[in-house]
Amino acid sequence: MRMILLGPPGAGKGTMAVKIKEELKIPHISTGDLFRAAIKNETTLGKKVKGILDQGDLVPDELTVALVKERLGSSDCSDGFILDGFPRTIGQANSLTEFAPVDLVINFTISEKEVVRRLSGRRTCKNCGAGYHVLFIPPAKENVCDKCGGELYTREDDKESSIHNRLAVYEKSTEPLISYYGDKGLLKDVDAGQSPAEVLSSVKELL
Ligand code: AMP
C-alpha cells in the first residue's frame, strides 16, 4: 500500500504513521524528519534548509522532490510506504504522481484552535529526540526526559509565531491537495480531533 497522510501540522500524522507502520510493515517517510536529520548532521542540504524550517516556510519543491524520490527508490519501499508531510504543494503532488502514484490519501481534519493547543505544548528531548506534550504526555519531572534524563526543548517552529505561519502556509499551499486527491477518488477523511485510540480505529477501518 502506498499512502499519504495529509493534514495540517499538529493533526497527529506522525503519531498515526508510527502505528500504521507497525500494522502494515512498510516504512514511514517524514520529510520533516529527513530535513531535521540533515540539519542535525550539518549536511549541505541541512545548512540550506535550516532557516526555512525555523520560520515554518516550505523548502523549495526541487530539493524536496529530489529527497523523496531518492528515499522511495530504496528497496524497503518496494511493498509500499507511508508519506507524512509530503506532498505539500500541487507541484510536489504532480511529481509524485509521475514517479510513485499512491493508492490512498488519508486526510486528517482538525480545528485551528486544537492545532495551536497541540503544537505549542510539544516538547522534544535534546539528547535522544523522545517526544512529550505538556498536557497529553507530560514527563515525570518538568523539562527532563524520562528515558535519558536529557533536557526538553520546544522546536523553533512550534513557537507561537511559527505555528501561525505554518498554518497560513498549509492553507495556501497544501489545502488545495484535498481537492486534487478528492478528484482522483483517493481521499478519505478522518476526524483527527478524536482521542488517539479513536483516530487509530478510524484509520484502521480504511486500511
Ligand atoms: P513537519 O515535521 O512535517 O511539520 O515539517 C517541518 C518543516 O519541514 C516544515 O515546516 C517545512 O519547513 C519542512 N518541510 C517538511 N516537509 C516538506 C515538504 N513536503 N515541502 C516543503 N517543506 C517541507
PDB file of N, CA and C and ligand atoms in Angstrom, residues 31-32 35-36 52-53 56-59 64 85-88 92 155 157 166, ligand 1:
ATOM      1  N   THR A  31       9.172  13.874   5.624  1.00  0.00           N
ATOM      2  CA  THR A  31      10.142  14.821   5.054  1.00  0.00           C
ATOM      3  C   THR A  31      10.657  15.764   6.143  1.00  0.00           C
ATOM      4  N   GLY A  32       9.796  16.118   7.098  1.00  0.00           N
ATOM      5  CA  GLY A  32      10.235  16.974   8.218  1.00  0.00           C
ATOM      6  C   GLY A  32      11.381  16.299   8.973  1.00  0.00           C
ATOM      7  N   PHE A  35      14.572  16.354   6.889  1.00  0.00           N
ATOM      8  CA  PHE A  35      15.219  17.677   6.926  1.00  0.00           C
ATOM      9  C   PHE A  35      15.885  17.934   8.284  1.00  0.00           C
ATOM     10  N   ARG A  36      15.190  17.549   9.372  1.00  0.00           N
ATOM     11  CA  ARG A  36      15.772  17.785  10.708  1.00  0.00           C
ATOM     12  C   ARG A  36      17.050  16.957  10.899  1.00  0.00           C
ATOM     13  N   ILE A  52      14.755  28.011   6.728  1.00  0.00           N
ATOM     14  CA  ILE A  52      13.397  27.798   6.191  1.00  0.00           C
ATOM     15  C   ILE A  52      12.547  27.054   7.223  1.00  0.00           C
ATOM     16  N   LEU A  53      13.112  26.000   7.818  1.00  0.00           N
ATOM     17  CA  LEU A  53      12.352  25.227   8.816  1.00  0.00           C
ATOM     18  C   LEU A  53      12.067  26.067  10.057  1.00  0.00           C
ATOM     19  N   GLY A  56       9.163  28.107   9.531  1.00  0.00           N
ATOM     20  CA  GLY A  56       7.921  27.396   9.208  1.00  0.00           C
ATOM     21  C   GLY A  56       7.528  27.576   7.758  1.00  0.00           C
ATOM     22  N   ASP A  57       8.487  28.007   6.912  1.00  0.00           N
ATOM     23  CA  ASP A  57       8.204  28.115   5.470  1.00  0.00           C
ATOM     24  C   ASP A  57       8.467  26.775   4.789  1.00  0.00           C
ATOM     25  N   LEU A  58       8.149  26.718   3.479  1.00  0.00           N
ATOM     26  CA  LEU A  58       8.355  25.456   2.762  1.00  0.00           C
ATOM     27  C   LEU A  58       9.710  25.425   2.063  1.00  0.00           C
ATOM     28  N   VAL A  59      10.365  24.291   2.127  1.00  0.00           N
ATOM     29  CA  VAL A  59      11.596  24.052   1.379  1.00  0.00           C
ATOM     30  C   VAL A  59      11.180  23.999  -0.099  1.00  0.00           C
ATOM     31  N   THR A  64      12.947  19.186  -2.237  1.00  0.00           N
ATOM     32  CA  THR A  64      12.102  18.230  -1.508  1.00  0.00           C
ATOM     33  C   THR A  64      11.793  17.009  -2.365  1.00  0.00           C
ATOM     34  N   GLY A  85       3.823  14.370   5.591  1.00  0.00           N
ATOM     35  CA  GLY A  85       4.378  15.713   5.368  1.00  0.00           C
ATOM     36  C   GLY A  85       4.810  15.931   3.926  1.00  0.00           C
ATOM     37  N   PHE A  86       4.524  15.002   3.063  1.00  0.00           N
ATOM     38  CA  PHE A  86       4.815  15.119   1.630  1.00  0.00           C
ATOM     39  C   PHE A  86       3.706  14.402   0.871  1.00  0.00           C
ATOM     40  N   PRO A  87       3.171  14.961  -0.216  1.00  0.00           N
ATOM     41  CA  PRO A  87       3.466  16.275  -0.792  1.00  0.00           C
ATOM     42  C   PRO A  87       2.783  17.408  -0.006  1.00  0.00           C
ATOM     43  N   ARG A  88       3.326  18.601  -0.165  1.00  0.00           N
ATOM     44  CA  ARG A  88       2.754  19.773   0.495  1.00  0.00           C
ATOM     45  C   ARG A  88       2.368  20.844  -0.509  1.00  0.00           C
ATOM     46  N   GLN A  92       4.607  19.300  -5.961  1.00  0.00           N
ATOM     47  CA  GLN A  92       5.143  18.056  -5.388  1.00  0.00           C
ATOM     48  C   GLN A  92       4.214  16.885  -5.706  1.00  0.00           C
ATOM     49  N   ARG A 155      10.570  22.890  19.836  1.00  0.00           N
ATOM     50  CA  ARG A 155      11.092  23.067  18.480  1.00  0.00           C
ATOM     51  C   ARG A 155      10.878  24.524  18.074  1.00  0.00           C
ATOM     52  N   ASP A 157      10.059  25.793  15.382  1.00  0.00           N
ATOM     53  CA  ASP A 157       8.853  26.011  14.583  1.00  0.00           C
ATOM     54  C   ASP A 157       7.572  25.630  15.327  1.00  0.00           C
ATOM     55  N   ARG A 166       3.050  28.502   9.825  1.00  0.00           N
ATOM     56  CA  ARG A 166       2.901  27.149   9.250  1.00  0.00           C
ATOM     57  C   ARG A 166       1.456  26.884   8.859  1.00  0.00           C
TER      58      ARG A 166
HETATM   59  P1  AMP B   1       6.904  18.678   9.652  1.00  0.00           P
HETATM   60  O1  AMP B   1       7.742  17.970  10.656  1.00  0.00           O
HETATM   61  O2  AMP B   1       6.228  17.777   8.663  1.00  0.00           O
HETATM   62  O3  AMP B   1       5.938  19.661  10.272  1.00  0.00           O
HETATM   63  O4  AMP B   1       7.908  19.559   8.754  1.00  0.00           O
HETATM   64  C1  AMP B   1       8.736  20.537   9.338  1.00  0.00           C
HETATM   65  C2  AMP B   1       9.193  21.527   8.293  1.00  0.00           C
HETATM   66  O5  AMP B   1       9.972  20.866   7.284  1.00  0.00           O
HETATM   67  C3  AMP B   1       8.100  22.250   7.520  1.00  0.00           C
HETATM   68  O6  AMP B   1       7.561  23.349   8.256  1.00  0.00           O
HETATM   69  C4  AMP B   1       8.875  22.691   6.281  1.00  0.00           C
HETATM   70  O7  AMP B   1       9.738  23.772   6.577  1.00  0.00           O
HETATM   71  C5  AMP B   1       9.759  21.491   6.007  1.00  0.00           C
HETATM   72  N1  AMP B   1       9.061  20.500   5.156  1.00  0.00           N
HETATM   73  C6  AMP B   1       8.651  19.254   5.520  1.00  0.00           C
HETATM   74  N2  AMP B   1       8.058  18.630   4.502  1.00  0.00           N
HETATM   75  C7  AMP B   1       8.074  19.498   3.452  1.00  0.00           C
HETATM   76  C8  AMP B   1       7.589  19.450   2.124  1.00  0.00           C
HETATM   77  N3  AMP B   1       6.931  18.388   1.650  1.00  0.00           N
HETATM   78  N4  AMP B   1       7.790  20.540   1.325  1.00  0.00           N
HETATM   79  C9  AMP B   1       8.445  21.612   1.779  1.00  0.00           C
HETATM   80  N5  AMP B   1       8.904  21.745   3.037  1.00  0.00           N
HETATM   81  C10 AMP B   1       8.739  20.692   3.877  1.00  0.00           C
END
